[in-house]
PDB file of C-alpha atoms in Angstrom:
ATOM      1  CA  UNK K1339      13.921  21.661  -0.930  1.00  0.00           C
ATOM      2  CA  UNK K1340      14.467  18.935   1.899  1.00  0.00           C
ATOM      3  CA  UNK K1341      12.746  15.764   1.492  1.00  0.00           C
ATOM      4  CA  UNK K1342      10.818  16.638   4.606  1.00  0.00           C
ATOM      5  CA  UNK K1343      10.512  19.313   7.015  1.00  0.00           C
ATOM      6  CA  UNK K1344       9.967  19.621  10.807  1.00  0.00           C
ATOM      7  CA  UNK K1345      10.476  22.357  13.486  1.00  0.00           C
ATOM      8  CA  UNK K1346      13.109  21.288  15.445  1.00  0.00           C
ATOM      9  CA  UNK K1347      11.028  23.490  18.356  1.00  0.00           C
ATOM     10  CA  UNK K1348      11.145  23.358  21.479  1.00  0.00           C
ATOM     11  CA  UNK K1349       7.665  23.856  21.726  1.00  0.00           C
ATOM     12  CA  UNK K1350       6.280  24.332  25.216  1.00  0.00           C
ATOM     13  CA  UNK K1351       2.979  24.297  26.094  1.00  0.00           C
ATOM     14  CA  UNK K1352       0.976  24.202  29.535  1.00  0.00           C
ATOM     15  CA  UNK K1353      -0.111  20.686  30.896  1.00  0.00           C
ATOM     16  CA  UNK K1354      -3.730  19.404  29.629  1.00  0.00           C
ATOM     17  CA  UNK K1355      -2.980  21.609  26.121  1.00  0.00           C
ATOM     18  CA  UNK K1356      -3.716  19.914  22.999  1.00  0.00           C
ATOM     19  CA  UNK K1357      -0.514  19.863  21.363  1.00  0.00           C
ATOM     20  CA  UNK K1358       0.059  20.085  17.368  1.00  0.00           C
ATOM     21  CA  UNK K1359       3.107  18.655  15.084  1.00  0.00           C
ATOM     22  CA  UNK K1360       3.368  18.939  11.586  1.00  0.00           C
ATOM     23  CA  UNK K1361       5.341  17.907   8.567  1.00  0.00           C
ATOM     24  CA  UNK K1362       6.034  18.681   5.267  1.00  0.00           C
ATOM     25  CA  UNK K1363       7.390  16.528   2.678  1.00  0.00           C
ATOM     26  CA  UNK K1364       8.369  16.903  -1.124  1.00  0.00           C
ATOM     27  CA  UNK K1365       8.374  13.989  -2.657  1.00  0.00           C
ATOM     28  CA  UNK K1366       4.705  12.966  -3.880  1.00  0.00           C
ATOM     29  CA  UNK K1367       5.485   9.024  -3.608  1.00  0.00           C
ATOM     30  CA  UNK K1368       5.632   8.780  -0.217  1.00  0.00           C
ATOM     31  CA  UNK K1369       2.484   6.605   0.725  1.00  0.00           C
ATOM     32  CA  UNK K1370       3.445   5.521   4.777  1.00  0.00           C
ATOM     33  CA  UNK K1371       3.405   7.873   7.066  1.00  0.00           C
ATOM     34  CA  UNK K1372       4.974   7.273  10.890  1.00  0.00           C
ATOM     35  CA  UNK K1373       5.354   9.485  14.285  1.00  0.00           C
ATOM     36  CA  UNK K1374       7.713   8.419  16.371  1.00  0.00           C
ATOM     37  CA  UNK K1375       8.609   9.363  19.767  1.00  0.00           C
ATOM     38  CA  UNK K1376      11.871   9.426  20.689  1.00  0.00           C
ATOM     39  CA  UNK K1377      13.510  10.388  24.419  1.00  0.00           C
ATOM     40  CA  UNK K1378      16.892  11.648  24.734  1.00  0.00           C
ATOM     41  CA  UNK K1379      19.963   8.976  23.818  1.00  0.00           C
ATOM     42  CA  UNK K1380      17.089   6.551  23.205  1.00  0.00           C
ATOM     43  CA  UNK K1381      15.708   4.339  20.250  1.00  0.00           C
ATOM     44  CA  UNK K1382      12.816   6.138  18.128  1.00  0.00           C
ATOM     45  CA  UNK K1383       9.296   4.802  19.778  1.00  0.00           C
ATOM     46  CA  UNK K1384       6.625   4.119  16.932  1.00  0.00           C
ATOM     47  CA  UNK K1385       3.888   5.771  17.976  1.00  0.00           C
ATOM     48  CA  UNK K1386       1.242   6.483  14.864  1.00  0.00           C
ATOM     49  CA  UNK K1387       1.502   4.360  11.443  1.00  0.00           C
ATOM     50  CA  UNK K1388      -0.879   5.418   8.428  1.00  0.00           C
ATOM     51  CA  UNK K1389      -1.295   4.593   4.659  1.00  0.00           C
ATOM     52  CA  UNK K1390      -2.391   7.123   2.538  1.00  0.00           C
ATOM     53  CA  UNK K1391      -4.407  10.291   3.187  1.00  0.00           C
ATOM     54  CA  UNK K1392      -6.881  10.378   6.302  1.00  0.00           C
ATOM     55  CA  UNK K1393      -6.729  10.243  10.336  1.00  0.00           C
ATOM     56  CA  UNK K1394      -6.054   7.595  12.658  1.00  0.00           C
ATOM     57  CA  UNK K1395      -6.615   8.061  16.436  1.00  0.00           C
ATOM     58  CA  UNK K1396      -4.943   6.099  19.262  1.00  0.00           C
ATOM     59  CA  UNK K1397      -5.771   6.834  22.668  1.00  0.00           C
ATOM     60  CA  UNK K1398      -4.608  10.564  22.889  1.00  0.00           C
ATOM     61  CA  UNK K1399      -2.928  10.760  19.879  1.00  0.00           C
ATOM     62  CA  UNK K1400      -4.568  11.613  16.250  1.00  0.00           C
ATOM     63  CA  UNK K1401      -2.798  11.500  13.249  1.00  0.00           C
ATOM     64  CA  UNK K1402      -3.573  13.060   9.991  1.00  0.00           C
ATOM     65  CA  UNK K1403      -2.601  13.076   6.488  1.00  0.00           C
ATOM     66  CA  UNK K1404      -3.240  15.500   3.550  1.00  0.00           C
ATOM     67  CA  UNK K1405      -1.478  14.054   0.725  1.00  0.00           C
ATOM     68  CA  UNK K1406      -3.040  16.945  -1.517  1.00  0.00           C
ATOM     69  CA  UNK K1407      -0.841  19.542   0.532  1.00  0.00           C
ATOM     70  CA  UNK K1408       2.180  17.173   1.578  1.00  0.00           C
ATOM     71  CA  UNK K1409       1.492  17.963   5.304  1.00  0.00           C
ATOM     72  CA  UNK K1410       1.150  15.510   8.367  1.00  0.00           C
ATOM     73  CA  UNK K1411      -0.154  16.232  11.343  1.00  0.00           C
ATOM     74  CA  UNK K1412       0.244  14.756  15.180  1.00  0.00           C
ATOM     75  CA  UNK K1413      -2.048  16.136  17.754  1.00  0.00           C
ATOM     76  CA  UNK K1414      -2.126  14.943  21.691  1.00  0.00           C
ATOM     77  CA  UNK K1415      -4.777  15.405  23.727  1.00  0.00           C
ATOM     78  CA  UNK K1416      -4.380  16.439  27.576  1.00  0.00           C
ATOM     79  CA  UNK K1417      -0.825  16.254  27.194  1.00  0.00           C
ATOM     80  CA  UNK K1418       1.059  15.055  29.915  1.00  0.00           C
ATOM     81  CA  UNK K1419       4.823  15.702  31.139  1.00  0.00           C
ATOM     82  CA  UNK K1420       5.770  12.198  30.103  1.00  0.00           C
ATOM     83  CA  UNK K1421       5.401  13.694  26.590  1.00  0.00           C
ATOM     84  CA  UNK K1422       7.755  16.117  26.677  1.00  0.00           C
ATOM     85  CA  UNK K1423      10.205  14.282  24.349  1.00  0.00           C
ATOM     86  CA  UNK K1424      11.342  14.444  20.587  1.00  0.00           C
ATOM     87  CA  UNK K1425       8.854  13.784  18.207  1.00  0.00           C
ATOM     88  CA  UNK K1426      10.171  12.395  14.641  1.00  0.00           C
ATOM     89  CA  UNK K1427       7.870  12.345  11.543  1.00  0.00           C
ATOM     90  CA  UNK K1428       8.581   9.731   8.927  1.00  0.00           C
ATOM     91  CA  UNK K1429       7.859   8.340   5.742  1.00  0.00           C
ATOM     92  CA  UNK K1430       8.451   5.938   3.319  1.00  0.00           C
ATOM     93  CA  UNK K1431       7.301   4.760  -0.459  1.00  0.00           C
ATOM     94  CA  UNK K1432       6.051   1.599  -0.797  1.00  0.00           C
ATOM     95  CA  UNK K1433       8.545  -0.536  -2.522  1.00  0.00           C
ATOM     96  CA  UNK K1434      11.101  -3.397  -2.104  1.00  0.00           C
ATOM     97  CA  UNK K1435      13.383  -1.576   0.220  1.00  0.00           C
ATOM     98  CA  UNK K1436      10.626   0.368   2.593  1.00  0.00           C
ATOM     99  CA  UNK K1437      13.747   2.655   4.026  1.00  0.00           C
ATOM    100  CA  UNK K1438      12.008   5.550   6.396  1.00  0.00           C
ATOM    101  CA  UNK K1439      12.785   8.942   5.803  1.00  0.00           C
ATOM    102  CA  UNK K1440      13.086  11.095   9.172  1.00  0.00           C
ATOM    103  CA  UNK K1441      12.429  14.884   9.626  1.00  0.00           C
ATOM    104  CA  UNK K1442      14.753  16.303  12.096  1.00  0.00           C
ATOM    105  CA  UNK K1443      12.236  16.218  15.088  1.00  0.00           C
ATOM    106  CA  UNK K1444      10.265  18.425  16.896  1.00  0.00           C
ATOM    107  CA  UNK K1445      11.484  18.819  20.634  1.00  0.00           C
ATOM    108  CA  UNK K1446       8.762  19.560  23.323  1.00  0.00           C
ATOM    109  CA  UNK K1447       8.376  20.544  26.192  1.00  0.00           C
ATOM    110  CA  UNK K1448       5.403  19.781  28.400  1.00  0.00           C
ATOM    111  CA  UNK K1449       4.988  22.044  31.720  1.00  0.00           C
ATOM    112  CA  UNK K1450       3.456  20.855  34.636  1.00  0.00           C
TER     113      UNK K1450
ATOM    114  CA  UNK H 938       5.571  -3.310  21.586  1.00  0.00           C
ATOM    115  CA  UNK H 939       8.066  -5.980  20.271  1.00  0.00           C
ATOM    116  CA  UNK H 940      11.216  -6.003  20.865  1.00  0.00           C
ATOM    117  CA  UNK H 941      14.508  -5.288  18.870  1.00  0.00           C
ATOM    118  CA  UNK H 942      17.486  -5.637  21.355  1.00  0.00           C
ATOM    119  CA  UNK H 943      21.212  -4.138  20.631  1.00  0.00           C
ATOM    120  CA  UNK H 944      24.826  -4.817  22.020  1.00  0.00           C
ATOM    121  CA  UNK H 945      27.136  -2.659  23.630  1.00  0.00           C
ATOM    122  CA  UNK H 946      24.617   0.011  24.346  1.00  0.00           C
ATOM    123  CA  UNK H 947      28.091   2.203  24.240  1.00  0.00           C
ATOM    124  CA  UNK H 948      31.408   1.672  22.442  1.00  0.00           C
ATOM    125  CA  UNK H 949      34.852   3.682  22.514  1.00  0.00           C
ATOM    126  CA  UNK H 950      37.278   3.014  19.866  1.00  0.00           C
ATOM    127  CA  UNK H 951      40.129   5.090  18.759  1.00  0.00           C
ATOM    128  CA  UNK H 952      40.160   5.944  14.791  1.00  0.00           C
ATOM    129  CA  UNK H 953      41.098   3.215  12.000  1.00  0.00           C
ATOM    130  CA  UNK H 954      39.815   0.760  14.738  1.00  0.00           C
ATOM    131  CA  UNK H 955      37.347  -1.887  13.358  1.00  0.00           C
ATOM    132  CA  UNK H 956      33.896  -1.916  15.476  1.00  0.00           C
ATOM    133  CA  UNK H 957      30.823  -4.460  15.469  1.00  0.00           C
ATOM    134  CA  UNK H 958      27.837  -3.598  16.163  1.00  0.00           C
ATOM    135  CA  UNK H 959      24.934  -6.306  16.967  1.00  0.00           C
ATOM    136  CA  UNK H 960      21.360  -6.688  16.904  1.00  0.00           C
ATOM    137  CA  UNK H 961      18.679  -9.397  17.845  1.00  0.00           C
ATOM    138  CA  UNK H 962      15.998  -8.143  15.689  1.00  0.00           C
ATOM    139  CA  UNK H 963      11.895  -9.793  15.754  1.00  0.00           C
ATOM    140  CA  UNK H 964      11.815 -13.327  15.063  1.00  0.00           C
ATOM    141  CA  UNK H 965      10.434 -14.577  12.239  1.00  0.00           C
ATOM    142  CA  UNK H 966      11.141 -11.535  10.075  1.00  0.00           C
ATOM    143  CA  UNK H 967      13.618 -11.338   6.690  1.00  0.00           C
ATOM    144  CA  UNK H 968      13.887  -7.660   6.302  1.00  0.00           C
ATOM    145  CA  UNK H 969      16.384  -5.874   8.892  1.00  0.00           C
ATOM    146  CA  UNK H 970      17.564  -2.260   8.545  1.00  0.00           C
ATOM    147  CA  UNK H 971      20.304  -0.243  10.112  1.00  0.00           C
ATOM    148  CA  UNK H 972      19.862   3.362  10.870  1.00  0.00           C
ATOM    149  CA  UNK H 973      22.307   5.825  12.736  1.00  0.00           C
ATOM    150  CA  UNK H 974      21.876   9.621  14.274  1.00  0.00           C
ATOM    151  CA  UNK H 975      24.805  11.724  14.847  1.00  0.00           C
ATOM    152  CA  UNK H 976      24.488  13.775  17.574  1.00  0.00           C
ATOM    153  CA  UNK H 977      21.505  16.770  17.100  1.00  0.00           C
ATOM    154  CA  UNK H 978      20.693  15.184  13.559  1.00  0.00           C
ATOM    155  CA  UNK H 979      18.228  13.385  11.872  1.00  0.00           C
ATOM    156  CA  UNK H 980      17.916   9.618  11.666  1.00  0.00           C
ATOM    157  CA  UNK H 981      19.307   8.781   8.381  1.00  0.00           C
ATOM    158  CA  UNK H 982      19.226   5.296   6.638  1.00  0.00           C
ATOM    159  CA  UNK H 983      22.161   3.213   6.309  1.00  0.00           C
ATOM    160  CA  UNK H 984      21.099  -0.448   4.599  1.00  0.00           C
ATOM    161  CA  UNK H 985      18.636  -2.924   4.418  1.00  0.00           C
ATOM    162  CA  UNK H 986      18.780  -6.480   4.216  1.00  0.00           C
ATOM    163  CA  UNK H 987      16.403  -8.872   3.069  1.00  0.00           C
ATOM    164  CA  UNK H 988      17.266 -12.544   2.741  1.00  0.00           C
ATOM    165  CA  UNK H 989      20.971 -12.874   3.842  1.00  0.00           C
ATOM    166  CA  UNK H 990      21.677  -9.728   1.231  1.00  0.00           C
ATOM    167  CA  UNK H 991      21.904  -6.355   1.135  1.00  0.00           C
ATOM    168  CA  UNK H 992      18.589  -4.402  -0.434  1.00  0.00           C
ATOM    169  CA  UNK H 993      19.277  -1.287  -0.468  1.00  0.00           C
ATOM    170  CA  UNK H 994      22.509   1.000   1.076  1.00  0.00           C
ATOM    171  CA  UNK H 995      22.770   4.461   0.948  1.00  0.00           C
ATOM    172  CA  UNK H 996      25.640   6.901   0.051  1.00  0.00           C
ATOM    173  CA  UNK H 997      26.843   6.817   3.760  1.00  0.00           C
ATOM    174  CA  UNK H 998      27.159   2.947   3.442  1.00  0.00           C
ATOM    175  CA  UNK H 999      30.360   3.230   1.616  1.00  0.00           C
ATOM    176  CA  UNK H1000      33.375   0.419   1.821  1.00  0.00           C
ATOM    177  CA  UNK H1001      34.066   0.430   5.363  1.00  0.00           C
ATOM    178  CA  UNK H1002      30.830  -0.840   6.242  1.00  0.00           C
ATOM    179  CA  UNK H1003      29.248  -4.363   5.857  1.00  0.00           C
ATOM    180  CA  UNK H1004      26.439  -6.176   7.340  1.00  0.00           C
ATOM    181  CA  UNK H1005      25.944  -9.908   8.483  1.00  0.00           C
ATOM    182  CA  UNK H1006      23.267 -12.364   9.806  1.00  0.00           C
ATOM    183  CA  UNK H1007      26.019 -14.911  11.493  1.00  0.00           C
ATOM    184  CA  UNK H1008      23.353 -16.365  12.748  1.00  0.00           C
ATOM    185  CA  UNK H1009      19.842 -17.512  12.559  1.00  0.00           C
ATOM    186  CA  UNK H1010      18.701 -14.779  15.510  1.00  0.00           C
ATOM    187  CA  UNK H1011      22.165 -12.195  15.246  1.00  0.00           C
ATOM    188  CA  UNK H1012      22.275  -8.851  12.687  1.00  0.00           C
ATOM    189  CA  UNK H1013      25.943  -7.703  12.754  1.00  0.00           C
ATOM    190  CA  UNK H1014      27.109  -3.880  11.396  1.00  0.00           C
ATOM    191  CA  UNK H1015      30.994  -3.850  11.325  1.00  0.00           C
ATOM    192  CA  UNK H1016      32.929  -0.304   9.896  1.00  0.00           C
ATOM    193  CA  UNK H1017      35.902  -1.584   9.137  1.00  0.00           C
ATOM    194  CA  UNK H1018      38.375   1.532   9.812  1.00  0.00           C
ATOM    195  CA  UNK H1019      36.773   3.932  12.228  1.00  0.00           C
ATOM    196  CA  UNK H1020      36.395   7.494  11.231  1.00  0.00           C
ATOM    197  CA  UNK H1021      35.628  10.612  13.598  1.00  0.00           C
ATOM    198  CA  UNK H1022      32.635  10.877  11.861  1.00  0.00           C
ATOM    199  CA  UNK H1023      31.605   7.762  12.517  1.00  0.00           C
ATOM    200  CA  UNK H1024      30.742   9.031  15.674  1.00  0.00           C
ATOM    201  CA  UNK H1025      26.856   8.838  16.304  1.00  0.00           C
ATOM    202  CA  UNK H1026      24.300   6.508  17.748  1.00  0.00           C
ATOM    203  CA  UNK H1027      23.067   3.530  15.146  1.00  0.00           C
ATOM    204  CA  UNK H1028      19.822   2.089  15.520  1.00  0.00           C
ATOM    205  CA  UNK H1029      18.925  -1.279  14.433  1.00  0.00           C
ATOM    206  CA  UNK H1030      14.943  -1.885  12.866  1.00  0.00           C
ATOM    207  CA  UNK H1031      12.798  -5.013  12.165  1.00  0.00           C
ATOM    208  CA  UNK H1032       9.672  -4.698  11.181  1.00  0.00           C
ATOM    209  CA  UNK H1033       6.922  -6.676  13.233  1.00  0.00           C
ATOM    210  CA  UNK H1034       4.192  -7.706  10.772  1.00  0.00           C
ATOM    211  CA  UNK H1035       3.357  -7.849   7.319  1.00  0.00           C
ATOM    212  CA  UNK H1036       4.372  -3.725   7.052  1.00  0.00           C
ATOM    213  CA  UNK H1037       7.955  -3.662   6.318  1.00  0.00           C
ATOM    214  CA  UNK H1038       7.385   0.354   6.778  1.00  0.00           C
ATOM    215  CA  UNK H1039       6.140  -0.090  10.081  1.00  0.00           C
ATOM    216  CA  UNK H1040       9.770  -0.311  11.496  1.00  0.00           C
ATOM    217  CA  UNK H1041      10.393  -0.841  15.403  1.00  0.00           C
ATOM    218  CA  UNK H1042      13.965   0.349  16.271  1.00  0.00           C
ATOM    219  CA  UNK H1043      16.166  -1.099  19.322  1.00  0.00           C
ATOM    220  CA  UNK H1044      17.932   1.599  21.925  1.00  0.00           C
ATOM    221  CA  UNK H1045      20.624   2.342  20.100  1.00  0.00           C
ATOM    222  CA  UNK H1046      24.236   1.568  20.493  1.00  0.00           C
ATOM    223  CA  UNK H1047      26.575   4.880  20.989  1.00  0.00           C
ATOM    224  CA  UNK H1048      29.715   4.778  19.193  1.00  0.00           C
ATOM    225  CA  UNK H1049      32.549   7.105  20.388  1.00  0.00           C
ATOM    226  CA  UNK H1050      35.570   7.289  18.281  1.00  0.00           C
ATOM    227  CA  UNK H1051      38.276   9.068  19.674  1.00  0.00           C
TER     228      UNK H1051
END
């Protein structure tokens, strides 16, 4: 079993949708959990950061976390065309050396 | 968003070629990571430096690479003897605050070995 798991998509959707991204992820010590947004040939763009289980909203984006299940969750209200990107999940246990583990990202589309 | 800056945003070497790669990471921060992303992959950690030494490297962080802070503001990668594999863009990452898992990345620099 992967460490974590993604769709690599592409998932289109209609512009205004509410868009949904999820995660899932083996190994129960992971306690940071990151979306990043990342355009093509470009840097990965932190978008969400959380600890633990629970939701965190910013602006149009919510993220959740069910630790209980190993499943995270990105959703993005009245998406936009400027979303359409690659969306990475991430994670990371909290020690000395805080490397991030990456899904494979989720490609998506938004049409206008 | 702060800012991690890279140079060259693209390099072409031929193979057994030594390349460095550089990075102005955050001020003011200790911890500095290197990532990279072959082409249609995942992001995949490389090493991470804390305090003029290396952390933590993973098995892709074999002999032919190192890492440097020549510098009070510069973050150096070198591989040593290029490989075809090497191919792939690598991402440097600084944290901003007191999160050292709350990682902003710089664009990238694209390495090409021919």
């Amino acid at each position: 079993q992967k460490e974590v798991e993604q769709d690599p998509g592409p998932l289109s959707v209609p512009e205004g949708a509410i868009v949904s991204l999820n995660c899932t992820y083996s190994n129960s010590a992971f306690q940071y959990f990151m979306w990043y947004r990342q355009y093509s040939r470009k840097g990965p763009e932190l978008l969400m950061y959380t600890y633990s289980s629970g939701n965190k909203e910013d602006g149009r984006f919510t993220a959740q976390v069910d630790k209980s299940s190993k499943y995270i969750s990105l959703f993005i209200r009245d998406s936009q065309p400027s979303d359409s990107a690659t969306y990475l999940c991430a994670m990371s246990v909290m020690n000395r050396d805080d490397k991030i583990i990456f899904g494979k990202g989720t490609r998506l589309h938004i049409l206008p | 968003e702060p800012e991690v800056t890279q140079t060259p945003s693209h390099q072409v070497t031929q193979m057994g070629q030594e390349v460095i790669l550089r990075c102005v990471p955050i001020s003011n921060h200790l911890y500095f990571y290197w990532y990279r992303q072959i082409l249609g992959q995942k992001v995949e950690f490389l090493v991470s430096f804390y305090n003029n030494e290396i952390s933590e490297k993973s098995e892709i962080f074999d002999d032919q690479f190192s890492v440097e802070r020549p510098d009070g503001s510069n973050f150096t990668l070198k591989i040593r003897s290029t490989k075809l594999e090497d191919s792939a863009m690598y991402f440097c990452a600084s944290p901003a605050g007191g999160f050292r898992n709350e990682q902003f990345f710089g664009p990238g620099t694209r390495l090409t070995v021919l």
